[in-house]
XYZ file of C-alpha atoms in Angstrom:
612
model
C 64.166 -14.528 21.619
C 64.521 -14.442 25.329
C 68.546 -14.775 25.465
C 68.799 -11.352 23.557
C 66.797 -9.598 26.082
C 68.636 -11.290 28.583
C 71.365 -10.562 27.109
C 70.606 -6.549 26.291
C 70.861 -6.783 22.472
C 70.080 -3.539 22.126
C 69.354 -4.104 17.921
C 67.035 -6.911 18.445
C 65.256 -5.723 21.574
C 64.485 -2.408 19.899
C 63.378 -4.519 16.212
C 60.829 -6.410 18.707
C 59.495 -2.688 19.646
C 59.003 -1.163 16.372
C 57.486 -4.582 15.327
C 55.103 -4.121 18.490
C 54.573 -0.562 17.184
C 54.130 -1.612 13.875
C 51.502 -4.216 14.761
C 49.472 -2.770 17.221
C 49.671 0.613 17.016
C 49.483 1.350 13.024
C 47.981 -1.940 11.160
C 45.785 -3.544 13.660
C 43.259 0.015 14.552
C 41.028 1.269 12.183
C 40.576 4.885 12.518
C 37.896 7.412 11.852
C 37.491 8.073 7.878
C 39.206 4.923 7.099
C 37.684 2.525 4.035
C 38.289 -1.004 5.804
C 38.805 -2.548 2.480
C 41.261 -0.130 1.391
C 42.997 -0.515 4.851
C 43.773 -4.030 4.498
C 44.896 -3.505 0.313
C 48.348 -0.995 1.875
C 51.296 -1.048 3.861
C 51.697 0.309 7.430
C 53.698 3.089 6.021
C 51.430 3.611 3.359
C 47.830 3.939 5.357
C 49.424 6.501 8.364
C 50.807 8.708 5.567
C 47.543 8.527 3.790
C 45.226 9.018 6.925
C 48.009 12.229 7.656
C 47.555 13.071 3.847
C 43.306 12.850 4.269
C 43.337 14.678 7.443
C 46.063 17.787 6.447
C 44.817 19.008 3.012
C 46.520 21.637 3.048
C 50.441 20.813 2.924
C 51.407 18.277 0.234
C 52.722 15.489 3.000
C 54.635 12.364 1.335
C 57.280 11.557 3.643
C 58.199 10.807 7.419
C 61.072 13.429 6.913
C 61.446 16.312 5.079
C 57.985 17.431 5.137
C 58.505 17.765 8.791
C 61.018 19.766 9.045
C 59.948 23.415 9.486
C 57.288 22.137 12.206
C 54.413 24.004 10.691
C 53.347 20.275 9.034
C 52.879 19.449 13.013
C 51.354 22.786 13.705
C 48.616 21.747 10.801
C 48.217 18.351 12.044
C 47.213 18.926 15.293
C 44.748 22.089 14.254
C 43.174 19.694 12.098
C 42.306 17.211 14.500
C 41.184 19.858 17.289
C 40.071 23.167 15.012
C 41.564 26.122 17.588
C 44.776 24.356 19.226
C 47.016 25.567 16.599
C 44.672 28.192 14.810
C 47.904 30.310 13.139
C 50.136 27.775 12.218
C 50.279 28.864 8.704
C 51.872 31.924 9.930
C 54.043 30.310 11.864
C 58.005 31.152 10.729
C 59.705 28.117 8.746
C 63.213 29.707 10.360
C 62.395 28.244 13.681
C 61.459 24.800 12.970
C 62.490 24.054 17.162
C 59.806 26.393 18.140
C 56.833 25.266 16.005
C 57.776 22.033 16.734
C 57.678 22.305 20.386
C 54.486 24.439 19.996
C 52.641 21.962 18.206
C 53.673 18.772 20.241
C 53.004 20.264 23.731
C 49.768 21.351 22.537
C 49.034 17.688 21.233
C 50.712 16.285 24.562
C 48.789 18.365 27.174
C 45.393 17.882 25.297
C 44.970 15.510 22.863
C 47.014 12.706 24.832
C 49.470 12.325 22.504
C 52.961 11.761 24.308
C 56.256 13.030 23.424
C 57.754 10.066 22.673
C 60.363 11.545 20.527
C 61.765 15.530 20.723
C 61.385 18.578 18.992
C 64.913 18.621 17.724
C 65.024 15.128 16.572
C 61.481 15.133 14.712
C 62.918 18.593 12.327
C 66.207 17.354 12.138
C 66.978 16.167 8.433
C 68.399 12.785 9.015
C 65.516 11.450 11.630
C 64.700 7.826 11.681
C 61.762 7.101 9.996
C 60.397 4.701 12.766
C 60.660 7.305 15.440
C 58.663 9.973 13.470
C 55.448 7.050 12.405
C 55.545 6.047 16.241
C 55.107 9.297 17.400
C 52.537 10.156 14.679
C 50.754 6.715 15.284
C 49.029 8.404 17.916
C 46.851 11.071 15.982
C 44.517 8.800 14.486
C 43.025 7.394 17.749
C 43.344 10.901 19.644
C 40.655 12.783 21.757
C 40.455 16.553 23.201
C 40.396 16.422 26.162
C 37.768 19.230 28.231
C 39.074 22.609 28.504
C 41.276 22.442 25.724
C 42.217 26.499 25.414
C 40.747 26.717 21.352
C 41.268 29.970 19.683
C 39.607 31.555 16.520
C 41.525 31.585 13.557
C 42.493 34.485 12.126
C 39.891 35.056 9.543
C 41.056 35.581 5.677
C 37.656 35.534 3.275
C 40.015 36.128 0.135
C 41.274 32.390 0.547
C 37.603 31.664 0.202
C 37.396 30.363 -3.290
C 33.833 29.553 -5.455
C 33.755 26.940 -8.380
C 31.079 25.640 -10.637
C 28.903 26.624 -13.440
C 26.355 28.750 -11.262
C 29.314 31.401 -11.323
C 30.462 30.727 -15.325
C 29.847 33.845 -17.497
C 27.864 31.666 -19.664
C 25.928 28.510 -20.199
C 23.068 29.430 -17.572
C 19.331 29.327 -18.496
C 16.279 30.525 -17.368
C 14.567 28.610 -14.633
C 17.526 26.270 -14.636
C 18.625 26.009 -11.363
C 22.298 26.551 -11.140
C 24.640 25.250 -8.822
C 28.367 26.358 -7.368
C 30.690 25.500 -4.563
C 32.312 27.473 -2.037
C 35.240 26.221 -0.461
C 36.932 28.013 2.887
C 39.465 25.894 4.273
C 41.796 28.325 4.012
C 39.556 31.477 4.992
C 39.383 30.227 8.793
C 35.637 29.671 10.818
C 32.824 32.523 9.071
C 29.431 32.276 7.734
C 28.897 32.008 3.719
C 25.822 34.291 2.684
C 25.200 34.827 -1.156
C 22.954 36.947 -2.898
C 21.664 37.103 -6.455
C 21.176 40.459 -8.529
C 19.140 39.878 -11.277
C 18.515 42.441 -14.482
C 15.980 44.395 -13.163
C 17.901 44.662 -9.832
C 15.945 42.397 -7.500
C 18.637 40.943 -4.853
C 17.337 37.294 -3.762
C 19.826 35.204 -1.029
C 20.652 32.186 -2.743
C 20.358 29.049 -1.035
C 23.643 27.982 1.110
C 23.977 24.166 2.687
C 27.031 23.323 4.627
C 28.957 19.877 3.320
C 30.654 19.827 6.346
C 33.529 17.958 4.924
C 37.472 18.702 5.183
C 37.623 21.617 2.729
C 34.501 22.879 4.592
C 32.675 23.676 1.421
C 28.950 25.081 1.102
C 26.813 24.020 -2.233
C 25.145 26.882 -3.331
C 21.863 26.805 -5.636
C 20.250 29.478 -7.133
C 17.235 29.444 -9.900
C 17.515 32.623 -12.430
C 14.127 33.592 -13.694
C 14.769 36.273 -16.198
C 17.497 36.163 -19.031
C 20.631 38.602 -18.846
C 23.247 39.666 -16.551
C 23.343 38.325 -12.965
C 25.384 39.309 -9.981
C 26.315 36.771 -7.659
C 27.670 38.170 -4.559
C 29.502 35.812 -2.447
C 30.426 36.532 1.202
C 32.440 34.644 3.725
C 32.301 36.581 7.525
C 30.627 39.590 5.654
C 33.315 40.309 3.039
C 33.820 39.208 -0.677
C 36.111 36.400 -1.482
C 38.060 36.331 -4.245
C 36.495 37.452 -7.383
C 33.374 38.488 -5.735
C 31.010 39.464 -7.304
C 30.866 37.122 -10.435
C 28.954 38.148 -13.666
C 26.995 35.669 -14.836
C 25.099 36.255 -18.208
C 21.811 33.837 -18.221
C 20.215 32.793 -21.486
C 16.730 31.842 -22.271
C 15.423 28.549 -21.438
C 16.655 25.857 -23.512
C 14.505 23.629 -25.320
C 13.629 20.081 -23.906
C 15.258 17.122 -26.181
C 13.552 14.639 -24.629
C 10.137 15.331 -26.660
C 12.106 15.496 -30.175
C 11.463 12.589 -32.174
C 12.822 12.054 -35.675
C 11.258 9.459 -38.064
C 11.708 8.312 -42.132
C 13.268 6.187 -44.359
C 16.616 7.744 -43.707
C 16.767 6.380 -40.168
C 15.761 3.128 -40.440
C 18.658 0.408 -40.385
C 18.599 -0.719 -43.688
C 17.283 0.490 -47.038
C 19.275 3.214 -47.779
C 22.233 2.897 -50.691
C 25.407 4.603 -51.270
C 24.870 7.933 -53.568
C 21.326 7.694 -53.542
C 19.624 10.845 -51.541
C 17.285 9.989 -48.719
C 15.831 11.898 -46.159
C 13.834 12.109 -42.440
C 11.875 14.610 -40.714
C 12.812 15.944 -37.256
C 9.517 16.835 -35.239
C 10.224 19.313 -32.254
C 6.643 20.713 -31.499
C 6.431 21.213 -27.397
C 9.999 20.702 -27.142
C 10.732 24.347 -26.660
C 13.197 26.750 -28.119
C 16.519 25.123 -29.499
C 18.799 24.729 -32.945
C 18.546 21.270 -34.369
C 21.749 19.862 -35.312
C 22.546 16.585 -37.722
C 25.813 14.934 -38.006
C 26.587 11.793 -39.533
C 29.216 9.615 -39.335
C 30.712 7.536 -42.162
C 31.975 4.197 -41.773
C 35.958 5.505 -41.584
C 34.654 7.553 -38.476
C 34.813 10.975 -40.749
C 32.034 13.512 -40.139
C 32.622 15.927 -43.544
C 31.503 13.517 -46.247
C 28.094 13.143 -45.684
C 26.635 16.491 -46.472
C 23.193 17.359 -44.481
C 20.539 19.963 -46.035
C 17.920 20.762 -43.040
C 14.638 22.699 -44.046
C 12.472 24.102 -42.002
C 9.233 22.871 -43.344
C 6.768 25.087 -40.716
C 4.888 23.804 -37.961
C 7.808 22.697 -35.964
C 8.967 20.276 -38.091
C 12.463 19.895 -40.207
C 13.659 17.578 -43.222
C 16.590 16.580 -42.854
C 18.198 15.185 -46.958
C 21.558 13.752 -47.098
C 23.532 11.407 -49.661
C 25.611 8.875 -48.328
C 28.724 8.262 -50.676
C 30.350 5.236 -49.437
C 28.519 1.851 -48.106
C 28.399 0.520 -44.799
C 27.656 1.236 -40.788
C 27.008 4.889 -40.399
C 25.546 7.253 -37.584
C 23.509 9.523 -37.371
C 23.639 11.735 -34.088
C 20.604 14.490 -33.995
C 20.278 17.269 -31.343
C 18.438 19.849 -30.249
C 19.795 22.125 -28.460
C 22.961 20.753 -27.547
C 21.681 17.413 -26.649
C 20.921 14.583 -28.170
C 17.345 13.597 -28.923
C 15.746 10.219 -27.893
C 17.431 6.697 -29.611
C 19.982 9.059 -31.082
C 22.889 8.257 -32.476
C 20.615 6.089 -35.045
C 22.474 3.203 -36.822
C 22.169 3.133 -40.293
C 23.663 0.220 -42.652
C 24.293 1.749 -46.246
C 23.813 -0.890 -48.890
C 25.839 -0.587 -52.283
C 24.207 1.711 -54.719
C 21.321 -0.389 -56.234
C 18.793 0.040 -59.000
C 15.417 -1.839 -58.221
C 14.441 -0.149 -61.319
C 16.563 -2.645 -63.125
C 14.560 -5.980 -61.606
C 12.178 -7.481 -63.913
C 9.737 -10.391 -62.591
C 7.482 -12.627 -65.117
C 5.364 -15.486 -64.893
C 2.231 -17.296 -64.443
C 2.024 -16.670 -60.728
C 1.852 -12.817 -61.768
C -1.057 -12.603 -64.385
C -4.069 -10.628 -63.210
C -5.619 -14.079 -64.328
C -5.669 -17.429 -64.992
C -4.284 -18.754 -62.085
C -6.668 -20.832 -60.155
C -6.810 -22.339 -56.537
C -4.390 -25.586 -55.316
C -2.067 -24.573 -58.406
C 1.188 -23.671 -57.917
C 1.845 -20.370 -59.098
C 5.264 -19.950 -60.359
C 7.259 -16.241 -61.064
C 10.846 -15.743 -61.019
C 12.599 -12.135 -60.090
C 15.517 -10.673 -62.542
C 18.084 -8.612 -60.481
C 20.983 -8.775 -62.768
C 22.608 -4.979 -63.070
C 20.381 -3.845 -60.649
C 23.080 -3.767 -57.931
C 23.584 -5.049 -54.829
C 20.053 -5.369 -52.727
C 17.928 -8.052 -50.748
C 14.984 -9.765 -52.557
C 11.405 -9.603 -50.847
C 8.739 -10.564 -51.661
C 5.156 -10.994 -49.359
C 2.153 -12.637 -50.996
C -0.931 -11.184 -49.620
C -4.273 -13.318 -49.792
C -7.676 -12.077 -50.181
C -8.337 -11.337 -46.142
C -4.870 -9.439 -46.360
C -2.929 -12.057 -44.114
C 0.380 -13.477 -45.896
C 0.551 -16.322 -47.597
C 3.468 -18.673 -47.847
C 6.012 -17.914 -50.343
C 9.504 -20.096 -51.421
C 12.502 -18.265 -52.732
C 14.916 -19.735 -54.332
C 18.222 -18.055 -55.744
C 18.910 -19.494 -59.470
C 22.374 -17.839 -60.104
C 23.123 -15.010 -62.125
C 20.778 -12.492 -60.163
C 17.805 -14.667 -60.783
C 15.009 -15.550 -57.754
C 12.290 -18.273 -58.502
C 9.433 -18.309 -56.506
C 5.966 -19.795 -55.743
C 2.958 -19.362 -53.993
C 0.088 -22.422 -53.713
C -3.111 -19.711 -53.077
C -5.509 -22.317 -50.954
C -8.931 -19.785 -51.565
C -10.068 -18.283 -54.800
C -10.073 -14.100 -54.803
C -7.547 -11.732 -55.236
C -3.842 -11.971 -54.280
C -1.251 -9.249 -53.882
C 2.147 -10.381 -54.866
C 4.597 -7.075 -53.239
C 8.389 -7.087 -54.892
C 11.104 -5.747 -53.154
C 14.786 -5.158 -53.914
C 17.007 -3.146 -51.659
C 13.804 -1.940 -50.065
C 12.351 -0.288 -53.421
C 9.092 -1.702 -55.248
C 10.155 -2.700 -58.295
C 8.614 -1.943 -61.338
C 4.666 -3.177 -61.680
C 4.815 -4.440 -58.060
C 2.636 -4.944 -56.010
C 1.000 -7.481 -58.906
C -2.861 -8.065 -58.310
C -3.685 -11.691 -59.368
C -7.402 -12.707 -59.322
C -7.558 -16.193 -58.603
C -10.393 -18.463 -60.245
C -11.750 -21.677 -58.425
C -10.891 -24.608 -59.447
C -12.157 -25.679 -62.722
C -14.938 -27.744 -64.520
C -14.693 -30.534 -66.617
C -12.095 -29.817 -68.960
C -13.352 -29.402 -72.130
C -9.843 -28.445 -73.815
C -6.555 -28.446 -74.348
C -3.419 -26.770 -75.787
C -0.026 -27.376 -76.592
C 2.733 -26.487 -79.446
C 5.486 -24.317 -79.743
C 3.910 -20.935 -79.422
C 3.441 -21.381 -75.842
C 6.607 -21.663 -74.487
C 8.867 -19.734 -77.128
C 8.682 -17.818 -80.255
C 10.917 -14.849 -82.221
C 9.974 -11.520 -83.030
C 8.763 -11.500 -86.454
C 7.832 -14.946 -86.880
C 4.829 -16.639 -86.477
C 4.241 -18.759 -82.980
C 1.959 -21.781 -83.391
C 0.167 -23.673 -80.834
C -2.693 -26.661 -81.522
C -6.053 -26.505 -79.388
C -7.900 -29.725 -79.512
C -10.940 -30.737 -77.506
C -11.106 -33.484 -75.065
C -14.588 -34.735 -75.504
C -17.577 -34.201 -77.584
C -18.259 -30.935 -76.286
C -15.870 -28.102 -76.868
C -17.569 -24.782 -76.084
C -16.539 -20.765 -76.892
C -13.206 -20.598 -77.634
C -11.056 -17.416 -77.246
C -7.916 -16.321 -77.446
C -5.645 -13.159 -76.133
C -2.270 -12.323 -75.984
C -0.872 -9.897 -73.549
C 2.971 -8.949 -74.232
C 5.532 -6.030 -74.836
C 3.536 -5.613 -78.186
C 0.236 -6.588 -79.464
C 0.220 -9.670 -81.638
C -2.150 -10.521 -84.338
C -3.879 -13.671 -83.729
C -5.100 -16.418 -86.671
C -7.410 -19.785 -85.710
C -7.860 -22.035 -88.218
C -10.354 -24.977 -87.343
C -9.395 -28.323 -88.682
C -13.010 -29.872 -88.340
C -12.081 -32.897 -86.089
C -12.268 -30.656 -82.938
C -8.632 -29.172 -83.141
C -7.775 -25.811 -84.368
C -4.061 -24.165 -85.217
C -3.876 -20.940 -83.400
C -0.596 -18.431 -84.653
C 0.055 -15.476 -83.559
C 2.954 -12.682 -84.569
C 4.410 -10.879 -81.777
C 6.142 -7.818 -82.605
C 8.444 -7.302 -79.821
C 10.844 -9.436 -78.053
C 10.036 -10.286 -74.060
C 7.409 -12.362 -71.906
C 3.790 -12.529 -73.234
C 1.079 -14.097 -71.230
C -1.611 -16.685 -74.081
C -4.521 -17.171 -72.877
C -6.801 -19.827 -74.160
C -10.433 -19.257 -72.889
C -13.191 -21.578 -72.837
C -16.641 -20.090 -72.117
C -14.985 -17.457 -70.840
C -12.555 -18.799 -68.485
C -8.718 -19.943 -68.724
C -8.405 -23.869 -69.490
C -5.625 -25.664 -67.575
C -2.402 -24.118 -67.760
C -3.549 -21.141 -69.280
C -2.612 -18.329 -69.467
C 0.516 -20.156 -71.014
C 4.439 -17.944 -71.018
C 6.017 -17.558 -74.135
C 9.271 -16.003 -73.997
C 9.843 -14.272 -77.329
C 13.392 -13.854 -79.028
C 14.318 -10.598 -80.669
C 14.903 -11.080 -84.543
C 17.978 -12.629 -85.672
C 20.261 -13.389 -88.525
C 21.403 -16.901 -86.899
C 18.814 -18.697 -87.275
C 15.954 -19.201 -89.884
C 13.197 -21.595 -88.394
C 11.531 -21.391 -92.081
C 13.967 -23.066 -93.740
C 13.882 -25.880 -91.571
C 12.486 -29.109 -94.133
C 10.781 -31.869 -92.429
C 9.810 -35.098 -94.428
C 9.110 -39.004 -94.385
C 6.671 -41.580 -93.575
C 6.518 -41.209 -89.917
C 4.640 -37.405 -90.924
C 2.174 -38.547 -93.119
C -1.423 -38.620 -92.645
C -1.533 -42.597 -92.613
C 0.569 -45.933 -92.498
C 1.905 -45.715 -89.345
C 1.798 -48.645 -87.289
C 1.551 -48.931 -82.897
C 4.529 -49.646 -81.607
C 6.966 -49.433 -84.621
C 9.042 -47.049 -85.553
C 7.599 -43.902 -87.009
C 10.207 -42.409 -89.164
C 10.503 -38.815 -90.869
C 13.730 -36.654 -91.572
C 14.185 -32.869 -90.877
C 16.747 -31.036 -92.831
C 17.943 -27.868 -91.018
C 21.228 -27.079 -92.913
C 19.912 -24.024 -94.505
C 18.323 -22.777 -91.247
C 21.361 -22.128 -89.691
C 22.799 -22.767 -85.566
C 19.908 -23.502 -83.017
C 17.882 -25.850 -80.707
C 16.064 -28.107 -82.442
C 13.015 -29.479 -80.403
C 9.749 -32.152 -81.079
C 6.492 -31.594 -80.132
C 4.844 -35.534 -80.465
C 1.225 -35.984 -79.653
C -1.178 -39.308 -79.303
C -4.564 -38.031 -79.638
C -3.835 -34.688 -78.186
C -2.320 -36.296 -75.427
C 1.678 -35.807 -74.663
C 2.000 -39.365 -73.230
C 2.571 -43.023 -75.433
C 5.207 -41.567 -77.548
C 8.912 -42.084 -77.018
C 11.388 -39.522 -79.650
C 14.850 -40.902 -79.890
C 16.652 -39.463 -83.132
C 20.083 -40.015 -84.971
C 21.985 -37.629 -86.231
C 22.921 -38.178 -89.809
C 25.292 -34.994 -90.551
C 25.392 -31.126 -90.056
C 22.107 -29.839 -89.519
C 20.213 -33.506 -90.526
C 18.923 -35.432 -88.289
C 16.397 -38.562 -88.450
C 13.737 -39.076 -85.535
């Protein structure tokens, strides 16, 4: 406060000084080449020493002390902010520290402005206060020559000239690629850069030369080669060669342009492709130039040696490109030509688990070239079980080609049941997909029929719904009204059946057929040459056993005979099955043709006999 000045505290009065100094002199200016933002983020101490740092590339500054001691860091200081006070500095001898010192501040004092405020022999003396040598050096950044200043030429050195950049690399340089260097001549004192190009044939061209005009002082230098070979690029700084002038520089022939590479196929796209399975894509490169094309693909564990790549050059500027993925998951595939990588590449590509769409079976109504008809629902279901792991498709096309509405529905145990409800009559493509393979049969082509007549018809009995290889399947066809038409009848299956009708004379006929092969088979019961409801009718036919023996299966009782049963009592007949061995038994019970009236309840009297 007041008292201690009063007073002469000598400690205080000089901690108000450097805190003047401090404030006003280092933190409050900005200075030229100074990032405001970055001002305000450092210390005092730490923005002088970097402005000092910034302004003397040269000597590696980083302290208020020791890097001052010889005098030449002053020496390069005050060159640096007036080029030509202090032009041979570097050559100045570290033995008289005094002397360079003195040199360099006078200089500085007489015409820069920049007082004295502390003395040669204190600023190089080792154990200096740090205060003394920042207020004294405080003054530089706000400094001005003055008119008349005596500036002298430095002594010129063009091997301290140096060059750098890949315009002067022995290789990587193409044809008609302009290349690019820098030259750099802080260090070789105040000359002109000139360089000139020798090409194969020996034509000399001067390259072109643009001054940065930064600290370093350093020239860009461009240059476009326009045959392939050996270059020599002569580089001169006040007439002479700098260092390691003249450089050879072996150009190549033009490289090829990625950009207009495109790669395409089922290998690339995201998902499809399973684990051990090859696939493959073609790389096109026509117009892109000249180049190698290069393929490598990553695995999911980030190796690049598992995947092996086979490219063939098919002709015409195009390349396949087969690989084999061995392990499922994310993998990338990077593709290049010459040395870069073409458009979209590195392609993603998802690797399912190995699967078999071979393996996937799909049967039903909703898949027979005919019989279904218009506002039915047509039913199929889709069998994936050991055919791996995959995703189910499936697009129903109508007859203008747009898609139709399809429901999917996952069963359990690898089995899909769909539906379609076709709104127009004409032909429908049903398109099956697992893993993004067909599978076998697909696309289906259904014709659908308009909606029907008068029925004149109708079926029912065993044989449409099940049967066993071997054994006869039975059905009953009975007319509705007085009129019954052309019947027909066709099975379409694993194997062909043979097919007996016997007609009953009341209107009602019983159809068997023997199917000789187990698997789906498609009945058809035509009348005047189209399906009747329902038809064609899925019978899913058991392979032959030694479990079961539906012939030996004994059926008696007063509820089966012709006559003396009475409405709404209790029809009663036996069926003895204990010869026939272990299976489902089921009733088939008809009023007049007609499956409703009739209510089967039975009791089960002992192993294998039962009373309905």
């Amino acid at each position: 406060d007041s008292k201690a000045i009063v007073d002469g505290n000598l400690k205080l009065i000089l901690g108000l000084v450097w805190t003047l100094i401090l404030h006003y002199s280092i933190s409050m200016p900005m200075w030229e080449d100074e990032d405001e933002e970055d001002a305000k983020k450092q210390t005092p101490k730490q923005r002088l020493l970097g402005w000092i740092q910034n302004k003397v590339p040269q000597l590696p500054i980083t302290n208020f002390h020791r890097d001052w001691q010889d005098g030449k860091a002053l020496g390069a200081l005050v060159d640096n902010c007036a080029p030509g006070l202090c032009p041979d500095w570097e050559t100045w001898d570290p033995n008289q520290p005094v002397e360079n010192a003195r040199e360099a501040m006078q200089q500085a004092d007489d015409w820069l402005g920049v007082p004295q405020v502390i003395a040669p022999e204190e600023i190089v003396d080792p154990d200096v206060d740090e205060h003394s040598v920042m207020t004294y050096l405080s003054q530089f950044p706000k400094a001005k020559l003055k008119p008349g200043a005596p500036l002298r030429s430095k002594q010129l050195n063009p091997k301290k000239a140096v060059a750098y950049g890949p315009g002067i690399e022995p290789h990587g340089n193409t044809v008609l690629k302009p290349a690019h260097f820098t030259v750099e001549t802080l260090e070789a004192g105040l000359g002109e850069v000139l360089v000139y190009i020798e090409d194969p044939e020996g034509h000399t061209e001067e390259a072109k030369v643009v001054a940065n005009n930064d600290k370093k002082r350093t020239y860009s230098v461009t240059y476009v080669p326009k045959v392939a070979g050996l270059h020599k690029v002569t580089v001169l700084f006040a007439g002479q060669n700098i260092d390691r002038s003249p450089f050879d520089v072996h150009v190549g022939m033009a490289l090829g342009d990625a950009n207009k590479v495109t790669a395409r196929g089922p290998g690339l796209e995201p998902v499809g492709n399973v684990a051990n399975k090859p696939t493959y894509f073609d790389i096109y490169t026509a117009g892109a130039g000249t180049g190698d094309v290069g393929v490598v693909i990553v695995d999911p564990q980030g190796r690049r040696d598992t995947v092996e790549v086979v490219l063939e050059d098919k002709g015409d500027s195009t390349f396949r490109c087969t690989y084999r993925p061995v392990l499922e998951g994310p993998h990338t595939i990077c593709v290049t030509f010459a040395g870069t990588q073409i458009p979209r590449s590195p392609f993603p590509v998802n690797v399912s688990e190995a699967c078999n769409p071979n393996a996937c079976r799909a049967t039903g109504r909703g898949l027979q070239p005919k019989g279904v008809r218009v506002k039915e629902v047509a039913e199929f279901k889709v069998y994936t079980k050991g055919a791996g792991s995959g995703q189910l498709k499936v697009v129903v096309k109508g007859p203008k080609g747009t898609e139709e509405p399809v429901k999917v529905r996952e069963a359990g145990d690898g089995v899909y049941e769909c539906d379609y409800f076709p709104a127009v009559p004409g032909k429908y493509t049903v398109a099956i997909s697992w893993g993004g393979y067909s599978i076998p049969r697909s696309p289906f082509e259904v014709q659908v029929a308009p909606e029907p007549g008068t029925q004149k018809v109708r079926a029912w009995g065993p044989g449409l719904e099940t049967g066993m290889v071997g054994k006869s399947a039975d059905f009953v066809v009975e007319a509705i009204g007085t009129e019954v038409g052309t019947l027909g009848f066709s099975i379409e299956g694993p194997s062909q059946a043979k097919i007996e009708c016997d007609d009953k004379g009341d209107g009602s006929c019983d159809v068997r057929y023997w199917p000789t092969e187990p698997g789906e088979y498609a009945v058809h019961v035509i009348c005047d040459d189209e399906d009747i409801k329902d038809s064609p009718f899925i019978a899913h036919i058991k392979p032959a056993t030694n479990e079961y023996f539906p012939e030996k299966v004994k059926a008696f009782g007063p509820g089966l005979e012709p006559t003396g049963c009475i409405v709404d009592k209790p029809a009663e007949f036996t069926i003895d099955a204990r010869g026939a061995g272990k299976a489902e038994l089921k009733i088939y019970a008809q009023v007049g043709g007609a499956p409703a009236g009739v209510s089967v309840r039975g009791i089960l009297l002992g192993p294998g006999l039962a009373v309905p």
